[in-house]
mmCIF file of C-alpha atoms in Angstrom:
data_model
loop_
_atom_site.group_PDB
_atom_site.id
_atom_site.type_symbol
_atom_site.label_atom_id
_atom_site.label_comp_id
_atom_site.label_asym_id
_atom_site.label_seq_id
_atom_site.Cartn_x
_atom_site.Cartn_y
_atom_site.Cartn_z
ATOM 1 C CA MET A 458 17.035 -42.719 10.571
ATOM 2 C CA GLN A 459 16.227 -46.403 10.311
ATOM 3 C CA ARG A 460 12.670 -45.623 9.192
ATOM 4 C CA CYS A 461 13.969 -43.320 6.446
ATOM 5 C CA CYS A 462 16.363 -45.969 5.117
ATOM 6 C CA SER A 463 13.578 -48.550 5.081
ATOM 7 C CA SER A 464 11.338 -46.264 3.042
ATOM 8 C CA ALA A 465 14.113 -45.562 0.549
ATOM 9 C CA GLY A 466 14.730 -49.284 0.214
ATOM 10 C CA ARG A 467 11.079 -49.963 -0.614
ATOM 11 C CA SER A 468 11.137 -47.167 -3.197
ATOM 12 C CA ALA A 469 14.216 -48.613 -4.874
ATOM 13 C CA ILE A 470 12.676 -52.082 -4.971
ATOM 14 C CA GLY A 471 9.506 -50.699 -6.557
ATOM 15 C CA LYS A 472 11.477 -48.914 -9.230
ATOM 16 C CA ARG A 473 13.475 -52.014 -10.101
ATOM 17 C CA TRP A 474 10.231 -53.969 -10.508
ATOM 18 C CA PHE A 475 8.810 -51.458 -12.998
ATOM 19 C CA SER A 476 12.040 -51.101 -14.986
ATOM 20 C CA SER A 477 12.156 -54.911 -15.401
ATOM 21 C CA SER A 478 15.537 -56.648 -15.223
ATOM 22 C CA ASN A 479 15.108 -58.437 -18.578
ATOM 23 C CA ASN A 480 14.482 -55.213 -20.533
ATOM 24 C CA ASP A 481 10.798 -55.978 -21.139
ATOM 25 C CA LYS A 482 8.758 -52.915 -22.051
ATOM 26 C CA ILE A 483 6.140 -51.886 -19.476
ATOM 27 C CA VAL A 484 3.152 -50.149 -21.109
ATOM 28 C CA ALA A 485 0.145 -48.489 -19.448
ATOM 29 C CA SER A 486 -2.914 -48.783 -21.692
ATOM 30 C CA VAL A 487 -6.240 -46.996 -21.066
ATOM 31 C CA LEU A 488 -9.709 -48.389 -21.699
ATOM 32 C CA PHE A 489 -11.521 -45.040 -22.037
ATOM 33 C CA GLU A 490 -15.225 -45.693 -21.634
ATOM 34 C CA ARG A 491 -18.425 -43.722 -22.205
ATOM 35 C CA LEU A 492 -21.251 -45.144 -20.111
ATOM 36 C CA PRO A 493 -24.799 -45.518 -21.543
ATOM 37 C CA VAL A 494 -26.722 -42.221 -21.580
ATOM 38 C CA VAL A 495 -30.195 -43.752 -21.988
ATOM 39 C CA VAL A 496 -31.760 -46.712 -20.221
ATOM 40 C CA PRO A 497 -30.961 -49.893 -22.159
ATOM 41 C CA LYS A 498 -33.900 -51.685 -23.729
ATOM 42 C CA ILE A 499 -35.435 -54.355 -21.528
ATOM 43 C CA ASN A 500 -35.080 -57.915 -22.722
ATOM 44 C CA PRO A 501 -38.478 -59.082 -24.102
ATOM 45 C CA THR A 502 -38.505 -62.077 -21.759
ATOM 46 C CA VAL A 503 -37.840 -59.872 -18.724
ATOM 47 C CA SER A 504 -40.529 -57.423 -19.840
ATOM 48 C CA LEU A 505 -43.065 -60.241 -20.136
ATOM 49 C CA VAL A 506 -42.239 -61.472 -16.635
ATOM 50 C CA GLN A 507 -42.612 -57.962 -15.207
ATOM 51 C CA GLN A 508 -46.078 -57.586 -16.736
ATOM 52 C CA TYR A 509 -47.376 -60.621 -14.875
ATOM 53 C CA ARG A 510 -45.306 -60.282 -11.737
ATOM 54 C CA ARG A 511 -47.914 -58.385 -9.735
ATOM 55 C CA GLU A 512 -51.482 -57.182 -10.071
ATOM 56 C CA TYR A 513 -52.449 -53.698 -8.950
ATOM 57 C CA PRO A 514 -55.878 -52.909 -7.454
ATOM 58 C CA GLU A 515 -58.276 -51.015 -9.716
ATOM 59 C CA SER A 516 -58.420 -48.054 -7.316
ATOM 60 C CA PHE A 517 -54.654 -47.609 -7.517
ATOM 61 C CA LEU A 518 -54.637 -47.675 -11.321
ATOM 62 C CA LYS A 519 -57.343 -44.992 -11.503
ATOM 63 C CA LYS A 520 -55.327 -42.704 -9.214
ATOM 64 C CA SER A 521 -52.197 -43.161 -11.308
ATOM 65 C CA ASP A 522 -54.103 -42.135 -14.439
ATOM 66 C CA THR A 523 -54.923 -38.730 -12.923
ATOM 67 C CA ARG A 524 -51.328 -37.734 -12.212
ATOM 68 C CA GLY A 525 -50.005 -34.802 -14.230
ATOM 69 C CA LYS A 526 -53.435 -33.574 -15.299
ATOM 70 C CA GLY A 527 -53.579 -30.490 -13.062
ATOM 71 C CA ASP A 528 -52.369 -26.954 -13.625
ATOM 72 C CA TYR A 529 -48.734 -28.098 -13.785
ATOM 73 C CA GLN A 530 -49.122 -30.719 -16.465
ATOM 74 C CA ILE A 531 -46.068 -30.905 -18.721
ATOM 75 C CA ASP A 532 -46.124 -32.420 -22.167
ATOM 76 C CA TYR A 533 -43.178 -34.792 -22.153
ATOM 77 C CA LYS A 534 -41.715 -36.277 -25.302
ATOM 78 C CA PRO A 535 -38.690 -38.554 -24.899
ATOM 79 C CA ALA A 536 -35.684 -38.004 -27.117
ATOM 80 C CA PRO A 537 -35.206 -40.571 -29.903
ATOM 81 C CA ARG A 538 -33.037 -43.554 -29.043
ATOM 82 C CA ILE A 539 -31.600 -43.628 -32.569
ATOM 83 C CA SER A 540 -29.373 -40.611 -33.239
ATOM 84 C CA GLU A 541 -28.166 -39.129 -36.524
ATOM 85 C CA ALA A 542 -24.746 -40.644 -35.813
ATOM 86 C CA ASP A 543 -26.418 -44.072 -35.622
ATOM 87 C CA LYS A 544 -28.133 -43.523 -38.973
ATOM 88 C CA THR A 545 -24.883 -42.524 -40.688
ATOM 89 C CA ASN A 546 -22.715 -44.972 -38.689
ATOM 90 C CA ASP A 547 -20.473 -42.107 -37.575
ATOM 91 C CA GLN A 548 -18.062 -43.922 -35.272
ATOM 92 C CA ARG A 549 -16.154 -40.718 -34.537
ATOM 93 C CA SER A 550 -19.161 -39.377 -32.636
ATOM 94 C CA LEU A 551 -20.064 -39.952 -28.987
ATOM 95 C CA HIS A 552 -23.742 -39.479 -29.936
ATOM 96 C CA ARG A 553 -24.228 -43.065 -31.044
ATOM 97 C CA ALA A 554 -25.228 -46.372 -29.434
ATOM 98 C CA LEU A 555 -26.719 -44.312 -26.614
ATOM 99 C CA ASP A 556 -27.821 -47.398 -24.680
ATOM 100 C CA ARG A 557 -24.411 -49.071 -24.914
ATOM 101 C CA ARG A 558 -20.930 -48.445 -23.560
ATOM 102 C CA LEU A 559 -18.459 -46.951 -26.025
ATOM 103 C CA TYR A 560 -14.670 -47.295 -26.003
ATOM 104 C CA LEU A 561 -12.012 -45.087 -27.594
ATOM 105 C CA LEU A 562 -9.595 -46.560 -30.116
ATOM 106 C CA VAL A 563 -6.921 -44.529 -31.893
ATOM 107 C CA HIS A 564 -5.002 -45.269 -35.079
ATOM 108 C CA GLY A 565 -1.276 -44.733 -35.357
ATOM 109 C CA THR A 566 2.090 -46.195 -34.452
ATOM 110 C CA THR A 567 2.516 -47.521 -30.936
ATOM 111 C CA GLN A 568 4.990 -49.556 -28.936
ATOM 112 C CA GLY A 569 6.042 -52.646 -30.877
ATOM 113 C CA SER A 570 3.792 -52.019 -33.904
ATOM 114 C CA GLY A 571 6.302 -50.671 -36.418
ATOM 115 C CA LYS A 572 3.413 -49.424 -38.562
ATOM 116 C CA PRO A 573 0.104 -47.624 -37.898
ATOM 117 C CA ILE A 574 -2.481 -49.854 -36.223
ATOM 118 C CA TRP A 575 -5.625 -49.488 -34.112
ATOM 119 C CA HIS A 576 -4.853 -49.477 -30.404
ATOM 120 C CA PHE A 577 -5.914 -48.091 -27.037
ATOM 121 C CA PRO A 578 -4.370 -44.846 -25.748
ATOM 122 C CA GLU A 579 -1.123 -46.015 -24.165
ATOM 123 C CA LYS A 580 2.372 -45.013 -23.123
ATOM 124 C CA VAL A 581 5.615 -46.749 -22.194
ATOM 125 C CA TYR A 582 6.381 -46.493 -18.488
ATOM 126 C CA GLU A 583 9.382 -44.239 -17.942
ATOM 127 C CA SER A 584 9.877 -42.138 -14.842
ATOM 128 C CA GLU A 585 6.294 -41.740 -13.587
ATOM 129 C CA GLU A 586 5.546 -42.255 -9.905
ATOM 130 C CA ASN A 587 3.471 -45.351 -10.689
ATOM 131 C CA LEU A 588 1.614 -47.062 -13.525
ATOM 132 C CA ARG A 589 -1.619 -45.183 -12.762
ATOM 133 C CA LYS A 590 0.210 -41.877 -13.363
ATOM 134 C CA CYS A 591 1.625 -43.327 -16.581
ATOM 135 C CA ALA A 592 -1.908 -44.245 -17.710
ATOM 136 C CA GLU A 593 -3.119 -40.716 -16.953
ATOM 137 C CA SER A 594 -0.254 -39.303 -18.989
ATOM 138 C CA ALA A 595 -1.125 -41.644 -21.864
ATOM 139 C CA LEU A 596 -4.758 -40.523 -22.004
ATOM 140 C CA GLU A 597 -3.824 -36.870 -21.541
ATOM 141 C CA SER A 598 -1.533 -37.019 -24.577
ATOM 142 C CA PHE A 599 -4.517 -37.959 -26.762
ATOM 143 C CA ILE A 600 -7.387 -35.880 -25.331
ATOM 144 C CA GLY A 601 -5.593 -33.056 -23.510
ATOM 145 C CA ASP A 602 -7.368 -31.951 -20.345
ATOM 146 C CA LEU A 603 -8.392 -34.777 -17.979
ATOM 147 C CA SER A 604 -11.050 -32.739 -16.151
ATOM 148 C CA HIS A 605 -13.848 -34.720 -17.855
ATOM 149 C CA THR A 606 -12.417 -38.130 -17.023
ATOM 150 C CA TYR A 607 -12.526 -40.451 -14.034
ATOM 151 C CA PHE A 608 -9.999 -43.236 -13.478
ATOM 152 C CA VAL A 609 -11.598 -46.234 -11.801
ATOM 153 C CA GLY A 610 -9.221 -47.338 -9.049
ATOM 154 C CA ASN A 611 -5.437 -47.331 -8.860
ATOM 155 C CA ALA A 612 -4.843 -50.929 -9.899
ATOM 156 C CA PRO A 613 -4.941 -52.199 -13.480
ATOM 157 C CA MET A 614 -8.007 -54.146 -14.634
ATOM 158 C CA GLY A 615 -5.999 -56.515 -16.793
ATOM 159 C CA HIS A 616 -2.532 -57.538 -17.915
ATOM 160 C CA MET A 617 -1.352 -58.934 -21.245
ATOM 161 C CA VAL A 618 2.113 -59.949 -22.442
ATOM 162 C CA THR A 619 2.995 -59.644 -26.133
ATOM 163 C CA GLN A 620 5.945 -61.813 -27.142
ATOM 164 C CA PRO A 621 8.157 -60.816 -30.113
ATOM 165 C CA THR A 622 7.775 -62.793 -33.303
ATOM 166 C CA GLU A 623 10.341 -65.490 -33.953
ATOM 167 C CA GLY A 624 13.613 -64.166 -35.273
ATOM 168 C CA LYS A 625 13.140 -60.605 -34.044
ATOM 169 C CA LYS A 626 15.447 -59.482 -31.240
ATOM 170 C CA ILE A 627 13.082 -57.058 -29.562
ATOM 171 C CA PRO A 628 11.841 -57.079 -25.950
ATOM 172 C CA SER A 629 8.437 -58.442 -25.043
ATOM 173 C CA ILE A 630 5.740 -55.934 -24.084
ATOM 174 C CA LYS A 631 3.809 -56.109 -20.821
ATOM 175 C CA ARG A 632 0.582 -54.092 -21.078
ATOM 176 C CA PHE A 633 -1.353 -53.069 -17.984
ATOM 177 C CA PHE A 634 -4.894 -51.885 -18.702
ATOM 178 C CA PHE A 635 -6.533 -49.117 -16.666
ATOM 179 C CA LYS A 636 -10.182 -48.095 -16.912
ATOM 180 C CA SER A 637 -11.186 -44.449 -17.252
ATOM 181 C CA GLN A 638 -14.683 -43.058 -17.854
ATOM 182 C CA VAL A 639 -16.091 -40.031 -19.655
ATOM 183 C CA ILE A 640 -17.616 -37.514 -17.230
ATOM 184 C CA ALA A 641 -20.063 -34.819 -18.449
ATOM 185 C CA ALA A 642 -18.610 -34.446 -21.942
ATOM 186 C CA ASN A 643 -20.051 -34.958 -25.423
ATOM 187 C CA LYS A 644 -16.906 -34.420 -27.463
ATOM 188 C CA PHE A 645 -13.130 -34.579 -27.099
ATOM 189 C CA ASP A 646 -10.404 -33.007 -29.204
ATOM 190 C CA ILE A 647 -8.585 -36.217 -30.074
ATOM 191 C CA ARG A 648 -5.001 -35.608 -31.180
ATOM 192 C CA LYS A 649 -1.681 -37.380 -31.728
ATOM 193 C CA CYS A 650 -3.216 -40.009 -34.025
ATOM 194 C CA ASP A 651 -4.223 -40.540 -37.654
ATOM 195 C CA ASP A 652 -7.827 -41.414 -36.805
ATOM 196 C CA PHE A 653 -10.041 -42.459 -33.906
ATOM 197 C CA VAL A 654 -13.345 -44.263 -33.284
ATOM 198 C CA TRP A 655 -15.818 -44.742 -30.447
ATOM 199 C CA VAL A 656 -16.964 -48.366 -30.624
ATOM 200 C CA THR A 657 -19.134 -50.789 -28.683
ATOM 201 C CA LYS A 658 -17.643 -53.898 -27.132
ATOM 202 C CA ASP A 659 -18.807 -56.088 -30.035
ATOM 203 C CA GLU A 660 -17.272 -53.697 -32.549
ATOM 204 C CA LEU A 661 -14.073 -53.439 -30.498
ATOM 205 C CA LEU A 662 -13.534 -57.208 -30.568
ATOM 206 C CA GLU A 663 -13.594 -57.100 -34.388
ATOM 207 C CA TYR A 664 -10.595 -54.737 -34.320
ATOM 208 C CA PHE A 665 -8.544 -57.225 -32.248
ATOM 209 C CA PRO A 666 -9.397 -60.751 -33.439
ATOM 210 C CA GLU A 667 -6.225 -62.269 -31.963
ATOM 211 C CA GLN A 668 -6.873 -60.735 -28.522
ATOM 212 C CA ALA A 669 -10.685 -61.056 -28.677
ATOM 213 C CA GLU A 670 -10.920 -63.813 -26.066
ATOM 214 C CA PHE A 671 -8.802 -61.889 -23.552
ATOM 215 C CA LEU A 672 -10.622 -58.581 -24.150
ATOM 216 C CA ASN A 673 -14.032 -60.244 -23.969
ATOM 217 C CA LYS A 674 -13.222 -61.528 -20.474
ATOM 218 C CA MET A 675 -11.636 -58.263 -19.312
ATOM 219 C CA ILE A 676 -14.373 -55.904 -20.539
ATOM 220 C CA ILE A 677 -17.643 -56.344 -18.659
ATOM 221 C CA SER A 678 -20.578 -54.606 -20.323
#
């Protein structure tokens, strides 16, 4: 009986922490990321160092030249690194910036905005079991099925507090950022927004000039 009461006490404490005694809004925000699908280009300096890092014996080089010239030789032609979406700057496509990480931004009203703005998929914490579940619910509301997503860890990757502007009697907003990654998917049916884009980190920072310093430190690419 004592163990049961102790568990209930911890649950109640956890719920009070999330509900926040000063009426601050708790928001779970999702950094939805598509990893690079081609090997990034090697830095010219690194490439130069690799060329002179070691010398191979002549006999080894001759053997390597004969590989793939037998009965099972396959003509291999790599796919172009520049896609049609790159040429047309189609930021709604996942088939762009193939050697970079892409992040989903959606356009519409969100907590504390009052008008449509660009933001990450997010949701106000209500009655979910924890913030991770709230983040999953936020992403699910925009893309539907989560079967092609992977949430990295249970803890948030970052935390940002947005204070109300002077003169406005509205609660401050505490955003907890969770990372999720695209798994084996080339397209999502994005909904519940006016528009959406898949952008690189550099492009993303241009959308949030006031939070650029914070986002630049939080997003490692």
